CSV table of C-alpha atoms and ligand atoms in Angstrom, one decimal:
chain,number,residue,atom,x,y,z
K,1,UNK,CA,8.2,-1.4,16.1
K,2,UNK,CA,7.3,-4.3,13.8
K,3,UNK,CA,10.6,-6.2,14.4
K,4,UNK,CA,10.0,-6.7,18.1
K,5,UNK,CA,6.8,-8.6,17.4
K,6,UNK,CA,8.2,-10.8,14.7
K,7,UNK,CA,10.6,-13.6,14.9
K,8,UNK,CA,14.3,-13.5,15.7
K,9,UNK,CA,15.1,-10.1,14.1
K,10,UNK,CA,15.3,-11.5,10.6
K,11,UNK,CA,13.4,-8.6,9.3
K,12,UNK,CA,15.9,-6.1,10.8
K,13,UNK,CA,18.4,-6.7,8.0
K,14,UNK,CA,16.9,-7.9,4.8
K,15,UNK,CA,19.7,-9.0,2.5
K,16,UNK,CA,20.2,-6.8,-0.5
K,17,UNK,CA,18.8,-8.9,-3.4
K,18,UNK,CA,18.4,-7.6,-6.9
K,19,UNK,CA,14.9,-6.9,-8.1
K,20,UNK,CA,13.1,-9.8,-9.5
K,21,UNK,CA,13.2,-10.0,-13.3
K,22,UNK,CA,9.7,-11.5,-13.7
K,23,UNK,CA,6.5,-10.3,-12.0
K,24,UNK,CA,5.7,-12.0,-8.7
K,25,UNK,CA,2.2,-10.7,-9.0
K,26,UNK,CA,0.0,-9.9,-12.0
K,27,UNK,CA,0.9,-6.9,-14.1
K,28,UNK,CA,-1.1,-5.3,-16.9
K,29,UNK,CA,-0.8,-6.7,-20.4
K,30,UNK,CA,-2.6,-6.6,-23.7
K,31,UNK,CA,-4.6,-9.7,-22.5
K,32,UNK,CA,-5.7,-8.4,-19.1
K,33,UNK,CA,-9.1,-7.0,-20.0
K,34,UNK,CA,-11.9,-8.9,-21.4
K,35,UNK,CA,-15.5,-9.8,-20.6
K,36,UNK,CA,-15.2,-13.5,-20.2
K,37,UNK,CA,-16.7,-14.0,-16.7
K,38,UNK,CA,-18.7,-16.8,-15.2
K,39,UNK,CA,-15.9,-17.9,-12.8
K,40,UNK,CA,-17.1,-18.3,-9.3
K,41,UNK,CA,-15.4,-16.1,-6.8
K,42,UNK,CA,-15.6,-14.8,-3.3
K,43,UNK,CA,-17.7,-11.9,-4.6
K,44,UNK,CA,-20.5,-14.4,-5.1
K,45,UNK,CA,-20.5,-15.2,-1.4
K,46,UNK,CA,-22.2,-12.1,-0.2
K,47,UNK,CA,-22.1,-8.3,-0.3
K,48,UNK,CA,-18.6,-7.0,-1.0
K,49,UNK,CA,-17.0,-3.9,0.4
K,50,UNK,CA,-13.9,-3.0,-1.5
K,51,UNK,CA,-10.9,-1.7,0.6
K,52,UNK,CA,-7.3,-0.7,-0.2
K,53,UNK,CA,-5.9,-4.0,1.1
K,54,UNK,CA,-6.7,-7.4,2.6
K,55,UNK,CA,-5.7,-6.3,6.0
K,56,UNK,CA,-8.1,-3.3,6.0
K,57,UNK,CA,-10.8,-5.8,5.0
K,58,UNK,CA,-9.9,-7.9,8.0
K,59,UNK,CA,-10.0,-4.9,10.3
K,60,UNK,CA,-13.5,-4.1,9.0
K,61,UNK,CA,-14.5,-7.7,9.4
K,62,UNK,CA,-13.5,-7.6,13.1
K,63,UNK,CA,-15.5,-4.4,13.5
K,64,UNK,CA,-18.5,-6.0,12.0
K,65,UNK,CA,-18.2,-9.0,14.3
K,66,UNK,CA,-17.8,-6.8,17.3
K,67,UNK,CA,-14.4,-8.2,18.1
K,68,UNK,CA,-12.4,-5.8,20.1
K,69,UNK,CA,-10.5,-5.3,23.4
K,70,UNK,CA,-9.6,-8.5,25.1
K,71,UNK,CA,-11.4,-10.9,22.7
K,72,UNK,CA,-9.4,-14.0,21.8
K,73,UNK,CA,-9.2,-14.8,18.1
K,74,UNK,CA,-7.9,-18.2,16.9
K,75,UNK,CA,-5.4,-17.7,14.1
K,76,UNK,CA,-3.3,-20.2,12.2
K,77,UNK,CA,0.3,-20.6,13.2
K,78,UNK,CA,1.4,-20.4,9.6
K,79,UNK,CA,0.5,-16.8,8.7
K,80,UNK,CA,1.8,-13.5,7.4
K,81,UNK,CA,1.9,-10.6,9.9
K,82,UNK,CA,-0.7,-8.9,7.7
K,83,UNK,CA,-3.4,-11.1,9.2
K,84,UNK,CA,-2.3,-10.7,12.8
K,85,UNK,CA,-1.9,-6.9,12.8
K,86,UNK,CA,-5.6,-6.1,12.4
K,87,UNK,CA,-6.4,-8.4,15.3
K,88,UNK,CA,-3.8,-6.8,17.6
K,89,UNK,CA,-4.9,-3.3,16.5
K,90,UNK,CA,-8.4,-4.1,17.5
K,91,UNK,CA,-7.1,-4.9,21.0
K,92,UNK,CA,-7.9,-8.5,20.6
K,93,UNK,CA,-5.6,-11.4,21.5
K,94,UNK,CA,-4.2,-13.7,18.8
K,95,UNK,CA,-4.1,-17.3,19.8
K,96,UNK,CA,-2.3,-19.6,17.4
K,97,UNK,CA,-3.5,-23.0,16.4
K,98,UNK,CA,-1.4,-25.7,14.8
K,99,UNK,CA,-1.7,-27.0,11.2
K,100,UNK,CA,-1.2,-30.5,9.8
K,101,UNK,CA,1.5,-31.1,7.2
K,102,UNK,CA,-1.1,-30.8,4.4
K,103,UNK,CA,-1.9,-27.3,5.9
K,104,UNK,CA,-5.4,-28.3,7.1
K,105,UNK,CA,-6.3,-26.8,10.4
K,106,UNK,CA,-5.5,-29.0,13.4
K,107,UNK,CA,-8.9,-28.7,15.1
K,108,UNK,CA,-7.8,-30.8,18.1
K,109,UNK,CA,-5.2,-28.2,18.8
K,110,UNK,CA,-7.7,-25.4,18.1
K,111,UNK,CA,-10.2,-27.1,20.5
K,112,UNK,CA,-7.6,-27.1,23.3
K,113,UNK,CA,-7.2,-23.3,22.8
K,114,UNK,CA,-10.8,-22.3,22.1
K,115,UNK,CA,-11.7,-21.4,25.7
K,116,UNK,CA,-13.0,-17.8,25.6
K,117,UNK,CA,-12.4,-17.4,21.8
K,118,UNK,CA,-14.7,-15.2,19.8
K,119,UNK,CA,-13.6,-16.2,16.3
K,120,UNK,CA,-11.5,-18.5,14.3
K,121,UNK,CA,-9.8,-17.4,11.1
K,122,UNK,CA,-9.0,-20.1,8.4
K,123,UNK,CA,-6.7,-19.5,5.5
K,124,UNK,CA,-7.2,-21.3,2.1
K,125,UNK,CA,-3.4,-21.6,1.6
K,126,UNK,CA,-2.2,-20.9,-1.9
K,127,UNK,CA,-5.8,-21.3,-3.2
K,128,UNK,CA,-6.4,-24.8,-1.9
K,129,UNK,CA,-9.6,-24.9,0.2
K,130,UNK,CA,-9.7,-25.9,3.9
K,131,UNK,CA,-12.3,-28.5,5.0
K,132,UNK,CA,-15.0,-25.9,5.6
K,133,UNK,CA,-17.7,-28.3,6.8
K,134,UNK,CA,-15.5,-29.3,9.7
K,135,UNK,CA,-14.5,-25.7,10.5
K,136,UNK,CA,-18.1,-24.6,10.3
K,137,UNK,CA,-19.1,-27.3,12.7
K,138,UNK,CA,-16.3,-26.5,15.1
K,139,UNK,CA,-17.3,-22.8,15.2
K,140,UNK,CA,-21.1,-23.5,15.5
K,141,UNK,CA,-20.5,-25.9,18.4
K,142,UNK,CA,-18.8,-23.2,20.3
K,143,UNK,CA,-20.9,-20.2,19.1
K,144,UNK,CA,-17.8,-18.5,17.6
K,145,UNK,CA,-17.5,-16.6,14.3
K,146,UNK,CA,-15.7,-18.2,11.3
K,147,UNK,CA,-13.6,-15.7,9.3
K,148,UNK,CA,-12.7,-17.1,5.9
K,149,UNK,CA,-9.4,-15.7,4.7
K,150,UNK,CA,-9.5,-15.9,0.9
K,151,UNK,CA,-6.4,-13.8,0.4
K,152,UNK,CA,-5.0,-16.7,-1.6
K,153,UNK,CA,-8.4,-17.9,-3.0
K,154,UNK,CA,-10.2,-15.1,-4.7
K,155,UNK,CA,-11.6,-17.6,-7.3
K,156,UNK,CA,-12.9,-21.1,-7.0
K,157,UNK,CA,-15.3,-23.2,-5.1
K,158,UNK,CA,-15.3,-25.3,-2.0
K,159,UNK,CA,-17.9,-27.9,-1.4
K,160,UNK,CA,-19.9,-26.7,-4.4
K,161,UNK,CA,-20.1,-23.2,-3.1
K,162,UNK,CA,-18.0,-20.1,-3.9
K,163,UNK,CA,-15.0,-19.4,-1.8
K,164,UNK,CA,-16.0,-17.3,1.3
K,165,UNK,CA,-19.6,-18.8,1.5
K,166,UNK,CA,-18.9,-20.9,4.5
K,167,UNK,CA,-17.6,-18.1,6.7
K,168,UNK,CA,-19.6,-15.6,8.7
K,169,UNK,CA,-17.4,-13.1,6.9
K,170,UNK,CA,-14.7,-13.5,4.2
K,171,UNK,CA,-11.8,-11.3,3.3
K,172,UNK,CA,-9.7,-11.3,0.2
K,173,UNK,CA,-6.7,-9.5,-1.3
K,174,UNK,CA,-7.6,-8.5,-4.9
K,175,UNK,CA,-4.1,-7.3,-5.9
K,176,UNK,CA,-2.9,-10.9,-5.6
K,177,UNK,CA,-5.2,-12.0,-8.5
K,178,UNK,CA,-5.7,-8.9,-10.6
K,179,UNK,CA,-3.2,-6.6,-12.4
K,180,UNK,CA,-3.5,-3.8,-9.8
K,181,UNK,CA,-1.2,-2.6,-7.0
K,182,UNK,CA,-3.7,-2.4,-4.2
K,183,UNK,CA,-7.0,-3.7,-3.1
K,184,UNK,CA,-8.8,-6.1,-0.8
K,185,UNK,CA,-12.4,-6.9,0.0
K,186,UNK,CA,-14.7,-7.9,2.8
K,187,UNK,CA,-17.6,-10.1,1.8
K,188,UNK,CA,-20.4,-10.6,4.3
K,189,UNK,CA,-24.1,-10.8,4.5
K,190,UNK,CA,-25.9,-7.5,5.2
K,191,UNK,CA,-25.2,-4.2,3.5
K,192,UNK,CA,-21.8,-3.2,2.3
K,193,UNK,CA,-19.9,-0.6,4.4
K,194,UNK,CA,-19.8,2.9,2.9
K,195,UNK,CA,-16.2,4.0,2.5
K,196,UNK,CA,-14.9,7.3,1.2
K,197,UNK,CA,-12.9,7.9,-1.9
K,198,UNK,CA,-9.1,7.8,-1.6
K,199,UNK,CA,-8.4,11.3,-3.0
K,200,UNK,CA,-7.2,12.5,-6.4
K,201,UNK,CA,-3.5,12.1,-5.8
K,202,UNK,CA,-4.0,8.5,-4.9
K,203,UNK,CA,-6.3,7.9,-7.8
K,204,UNK,CA,-3.6,9.1,-10.2
K,205,UNK,CA,-0.8,7.2,-8.4
K,206,UNK,CA,-2.7,4.0,-8.4
K,207,UNK,CA,-3.0,4.0,-12.1
K,208,UNK,CA,0.6,5.1,-12.8
K,209,UNK,CA,2.0,2.5,-10.4
K,210,UNK,CA,0.2,-0.2,-12.3
K,211,UNK,CA,1.4,1.1,-15.6
K,212,UNK,CA,4.9,1.6,-14.5
K,213,UNK,CA,5.1,-1.9,-13.0
K,214,UNK,CA,3.9,-3.3,-16.3
K,215,UNK,CA,6.5,-1.4,-18.2
K,216,UNK,CA,9.3,-2.5,-15.9
K,217,UNK,CA,8.3,-6.0,-16.7
K,218,UNK,CA,8.3,-5.4,-20.4
K,219,UNK,CA,4.6,-5.4,-20.9
K,220,UNK,CA,2.6,-2.9,-23.0
K,221,UNK,CA,5.6,-1.4,-24.8
K,222,UNK,CA,3.5,0.5,-27.4
K,223,UNK,CA,1.5,2.3,-24.6
K,224,UNK,CA,4.8,3.1,-23.0
K,225,UNK,CA,6.1,4.8,-26.1
K,226,UNK,CA,2.9,6.8,-26.4
K,227,UNK,CA,2.8,7.8,-22.8
K,228,UNK,CA,6.5,8.5,-22.4
K,229,UNK,CA,6.3,12.3,-22.5
K,230,UNK,CA,3.4,12.3,-20.0
K,231,UNK,CA,5.5,10.4,-17.5
K,232,UNK,CA,8.5,12.6,-17.9
K,233,UNK,CA,6.3,15.5,-17.1
K,234,UNK,CA,5.0,13.7,-14.0
K,235,UNK,CA,8.5,13.0,-12.8
K,236,UNK,CA,9.4,16.6,-13.2
K,237,UNK,CA,6.4,17.7,-11.2
K,238,UNK,CA,7.3,15.3,-8.5
K,239,UNK,CA,10.8,16.5,-8.3
K,240,UNK,CA,9.6,20.1,-8.1
K,241,UNK,CA,7.2,19.2,-5.3
K,242,UNK,CA,10.0,17.4,-3.4
K,243,UNK,CA,12.3,20.4,-3.7
K,244,UNK,CA,9.4,22.7,-2.5
K,245,UNK,CA,8.9,20.4,0.6
K,246,UNK,CA,5.5,20.0,1.9
K,247,UNK,CA,4.9,16.8,0.0
K,248,UNK,CA,2.3,14.4,1.3
K,249,UNK,CA,3.7,11.9,3.8
K,250,UNK,CA,4.2,8.2,3.2
K,251,UNK,CA,0.7,7.5,4.4
K,252,UNK,CA,-0.7,8.9,1.2
K,253,UNK,CA,1.4,6.7,-1.0
K,254,UNK,CA,-0.5,4.0,-2.8
K,255,UNK,CA,-0.3,0.8,-0.7
K,256,UNK,CA,0.9,-2.3,-2.4
K,257,UNK,CA,1.7,-5.7,-0.9
K,258,UNK,CA,3.8,-5.3,2.2
K,259,UNK,CA,2.1,-2.2,3.3
K,260,UNK,CA,2.3,-1.7,7.1
K,261,UNK,CA,-1.0,-1.4,8.8
K,262,UNK,CA,-2.0,2.2,8.6
K,263,UNK,CA,-5.3,3.2,10.2
K,264,UNK,CA,-5.8,6.2,7.9
K,265,UNK,CA,-6.7,3.7,5.1
K,266,UNK,CA,-9.3,1.9,7.0
K,267,UNK,CA,-12.3,3.8,5.7
K,268,UNK,CA,-11.1,4.2,2.1
K,269,UNK,CA,-12.2,2.7,-1.1
K,270,UNK,CA,-9.5,1.5,-3.6
K,271,UNK,CA,-9.0,3.8,-6.6
K,272,UNK,CA,-11.4,3.9,-9.6
K,273,UNK,CA,-8.6,2.5,-11.7
K,274,UNK,CA,-8.4,-0.6,-9.5
K,275,UNK,CA,-12.1,-1.0,-9.4
K,276,UNK,CA,-12.2,-0.7,-13.2
K,277,UNK,CA,-9.5,-3.4,-13.7
K,278,UNK,CA,-11.4,-5.7,-11.2
K,279,UNK,CA,-14.7,-5.2,-13.1
K,280,UNK,CA,-13.3,-5.6,-16.6
K,281,UNK,CA,-10.6,-8.3,-16.2
K,282,UNK,CA,-11.0,-11.4,-18.2
K,283,UNK,CA,-11.7,-13.8,-15.4
K,284,UNK,CA,-11.9,-16.9,-17.4
K,285,UNK,CA,-8.4,-16.2,-18.6
K,286,UNK,CA,-7.2,-15.7,-15.0
K,287,UNK,CA,-8.6,-19.0,-13.9
K,288,UNK,CA,-7.5,-21.0,-16.9
K,289,UNK,CA,-3.9,-19.6,-17.1
K,290,UNK,CA,-3.3,-20.0,-13.4
K,291,UNK,CA,-4.3,-23.6,-13.5
K,292,UNK,CA,-2.2,-24.2,-16.7
K,293,UNK,CA,0.8,-22.5,-15.3
K,294,UNK,CA,0.5,-24.5,-12.0
K,295,UNK,CA,0.5,-27.7,-14.1
K,296,UNK,CA,3.6,-26.6,-16.0
K,297,UNK,CA,5.5,-25.9,-12.7
K,298,UNK,CA,4.3,-29.2,-11.2
K,299,UNK,CA,5.7,-31.0,-14.2
K,300,UNK,CA,8.9,-28.9,-14.2
K,301,UNK,CA,9.7,-29.6,-10.6
K,302,UNK,CA,8.7,-33.3,-10.8
K,303,UNK,CA,11.4,-35.7,-9.4
K,304,UNK,CA,13.7,-32.9,-8.2
K,305,UNK,CA,15.6,-34.4,-5.2
K,306,UNK,CA,15.1,-32.7,-1.8
K,307,UNK,CA,11.9,-30.9,-2.9
K,308,UNK,CA,8.2,-31.7,-2.6
K,309,UNK,CA,5.1,-30.0,-4.1
K,310,UNK,CA,2.9,-29.2,-1.1
K,311,UNK,CA,-0.2,-29.7,-3.3
K,312,UNK,CA,0.7,-32.3,-6.0
K,313,UNK,CA,-2.8,-32.4,-7.4
K,314,UNK,CA,-4.9,-29.6,-8.7
K,315,UNK,CA,-8.6,-30.4,-7.9
K,316,UNK,CA,-11.4,-29.0,-10.0
K,317,UNK,CA,-12.5,-25.6,-8.7
K,318,UNK,CA,-9.1,-24.6,-7.4
K,319,UNK,CA,-7.6,-21.4,-8.9
K,320,UNK,CA,-4.1,-21.3,-7.3
K,321,UNK,CA,-2.4,-18.2,-6.0
K,322,UNK,CA,1.1,-19.4,-6.3
K,323,UNK,CA,3.0,-22.8,-6.5
K,324,UNK,CA,4.3,-23.8,-3.1
K,325,UNK,CA,7.4,-26.0,-3.2
K,326,UNK,CA,9.0,-27.5,0.0
K,327,UNK,CA,12.8,-27.2,-0.5
K,328,UNK,CA,14.9,-29.0,2.1
K,329,UNK,CA,18.1,-27.1,1.3
K,330,UNK,CA,17.8,-23.6,2.8
K,331,UNK,CA,20.6,-22.3,0.6
K,332,UNK,CA,18.3,-22.5,-2.4
K,333,UNK,CA,16.2,-19.5,-1.4
K,334,UNK,CA,19.1,-16.9,-1.2
K,335,UNK,CA,20.6,-18.4,-4.3
K,336,UNK,CA,17.4,-17.9,-6.3
K,337,UNK,CA,16.9,-14.4,-4.9
K,338,UNK,CA,20.4,-13.5,-6.0
K,339,UNK,CA,19.5,-14.6,-9.5
K,340,UNK,CA,16.4,-12.4,-9.6
K,341,UNK,CA,13.9,-15.2,-9.5
K,342,UNK,CA,10.5,-14.0,-8.1
K,343,UNK,CA,9.7,-15.9,-5.0
K,344,UNK,CA,7.0,-15.2,-2.4
K,345,UNK,CA,7.8,-16.7,1.0
K,346,UNK,CA,4.5,-16.8,2.9
K,347,UNK,CA,5.0,-16.8,6.7
K,348,UNK,CA,8.7,-15.7,6.4
K,349,UNK,CA,8.0,-13.6,9.5
K,350,UNK,CA,5.9,-15.2,12.1
K,351,UNK,CA,4.4,-13.5,15.1
K,352,UNK,CA,6.3,-14.1,18.3
K,353,UNK,CA,5.1,-17.1,20.4
K,354,UNK,CA,4.4,-19.5,17.5
K,355,UNK,CA,5.6,-23.0,18.4
K,356,UNK,CA,3.9,-25.1,15.8
K,357,UNK,CA,6.7,-27.2,14.2
K,358,UNK,CA,4.9,-27.2,10.8
K,359,UNK,CA,4.6,-23.4,10.7
K,360,UNK,CA,8.2,-23.0,11.8
K,361,UNK,CA,9.4,-25.4,9.2
K,362,UNK,CA,7.3,-24.1,6.3
K,363,UNK,CA,8.1,-20.5,7.0
K,364,UNK,CA,11.7,-21.3,6.2
K,365,UNK,CA,11.4,-24.1,3.6
K,366,UNK,CA,8.3,-23.5,1.5
K,367,UNK,CA,9.1,-21.3,-1.4
K,368,UNK,CA,6.3,-20.1,-3.7
K,369,UNK,CA,6.6,-19.4,-7.4
K,370,UNK,CA,4.2,-17.3,-9.4
K,371,UNK,CA,1.7,-19.1,-11.6
K,372,UNK,CA,-0.4,-16.0,-12.3
K,373,UNK,CA,-2.1,-15.2,-15.6
K,374,UNK,CA,0.5,-12.6,-16.6
K,375,UNK,CA,3.5,-15.0,-16.6
K,376,UNK,CA,4.9,-15.8,-20.0
K,377,UNK,CA,5.8,-19.3,-20.9
K,378,UNK,CA,9.4,-18.2,-21.3
K,379,UNK,CA,9.4,-16.8,-17.7
K,380,UNK,CA,8.0,-20.0,-16.3
K,381,UNK,CA,10.5,-22.1,-18.1
K,382,UNK,CA,13.3,-19.9,-16.9
K,383,UNK,CA,12.1,-20.2,-13.3
K,384,UNK,CA,12.0,-24.0,-13.6
K,385,UNK,CA,15.5,-24.0,-15.0
K,386,UNK,CA,16.8,-21.8,-12.2
K,387,UNK,CA,15.2,-23.8,-9.5
K,388,UNK,CA,16.5,-27.1,-10.9
K,389,UNK,CA,20.0,-25.7,-11.2
K,390,UNK,CA,20.0,-24.2,-7.7
K,391,UNK,CA,18.6,-27.4,-6.1
K,392,UNK,CA,21.0,-29.8,-8.0
K,393,UNK,CA,24.0,-27.6,-7.2
K,394,UNK,CA,23.0,-27.9,-3.5
K,395,UNK,CA,22.7,-31.7,-3.8
K,396,UNK,CA,26.2,-32.0,-5.4
K,397,UNK,CA,27.6,-29.7,-2.8
K,398,UNK,CA,26.3,-32.0,0.0
K,399,UNK,CA,27.4,-35.1,-1.8
K,400,UNK,CA,31.0,-34.2,-2.1
B,501,LIG,C1,-1.8,-11.2,1.8
B,501,LIG,C2,-2.6,-11.8,2.9
B,501,LIG,C3,-3.5,-11.0,3.7
B,501,LIG,C4,-3.6,-9.5,3.7
B,501,LIG,O1,-3.4,-9.0,2.5
B,501,LIG,P1,-3.0,-7.5,2.1
B,501,LIG,O2,-3.8,-7.2,0.9
B,501,LIG,O3,-1.5,-7.6,1.8
B,501,LIG,O4,-3.2,-6.6,3.2
B,501,LIG,C5,-4.3,-11.7,4.6
B,501,LIG,N1,-4.2,-13.0,4.8
B,501,LIG,C6,-3.3,-13.8,4.0
B,501,LIG,C7,-3.3,-15.2,4.2
B,501,LIG,C8,-2.5,-13.2,3.1
B,501,LIG,O5,-1.7,-13.9,2.4
């Protein structure tokens, strides 16, 4: 069902790459928790409603704005399907506007398509803010709502205000910034939505998934040794339940990134564990290390032929999600995936009907590398070495 709405059937047969050997997103570590706060975030922009994912937050946002059947919504051509699905599920019609090469919204193109639109959604790609004053003016002039998509920009400021403060509503994806495996939020004026708890089984799974992910990545080894017997018991219980049949369906599994849109999660809060980690994470560490790691990657990729950092400067107030690198040689992506390098490729699957050349190019050639707070220096150095080797091999291949 999904494939028919995305491009060119690429999704139908994902190549069989080995699992990444460093975490693409934050995992728990001994440094995760801490009370250093005082970092501006989207939570400062209004009242937050926590959801199980960013796409659920967007679905709630559309509901709040009264956007439903037949309404046109301006969406960026460079996107992930997660931000289109809620629009389509609401019965609204996505209309894709173009982007400039620096990923700012092309408002001239948006203006040509704005007839009958009810809202415009803007993405702060990779954590770097859009020009919100221009977007605000565009929407005000037409009486349409501005949805600020802060999925890549949980922290930071834009024009002296927290992320999310310029939009009528903002949505974010907390699992992209915190060491949890689920979570999004809707931030808006007015009271928060009242959502129900996700259920005991989900509560337990949410915590175990986060711990198991940390252990897979070699974090928290002492805790692992202590909790080993408990987890063996859990596996045994799970096996028994499977044999007995009647296990809960896939819909009750804990959603993580890549979750398909599942309506049954719309009215649900994230787990207590997720909310605990969000509340007690060391936010100053998150902001500081993401910026430091970004700078290390910028330096490491400097001067690499056939590549270009999409954002070669890191302005004050930006807390990056990942490091986006434009790589001309399309053989580099599979080569790195085969080596277990963690890569996020935003926009890999575009909704059908997208014609914007920037989106089409970036969806294939912009590779994103993790710069999150839980990356070790050794992992970052290894990624830099792998990227340099893959790119230089490609260059020598073409040269001979
Ligand atoms: C990840 C993402 C979302 C949705 O996030 P989920 O938490 O995965 O549902 C929305 N918009 C953008 C730009 C994203 O990258």
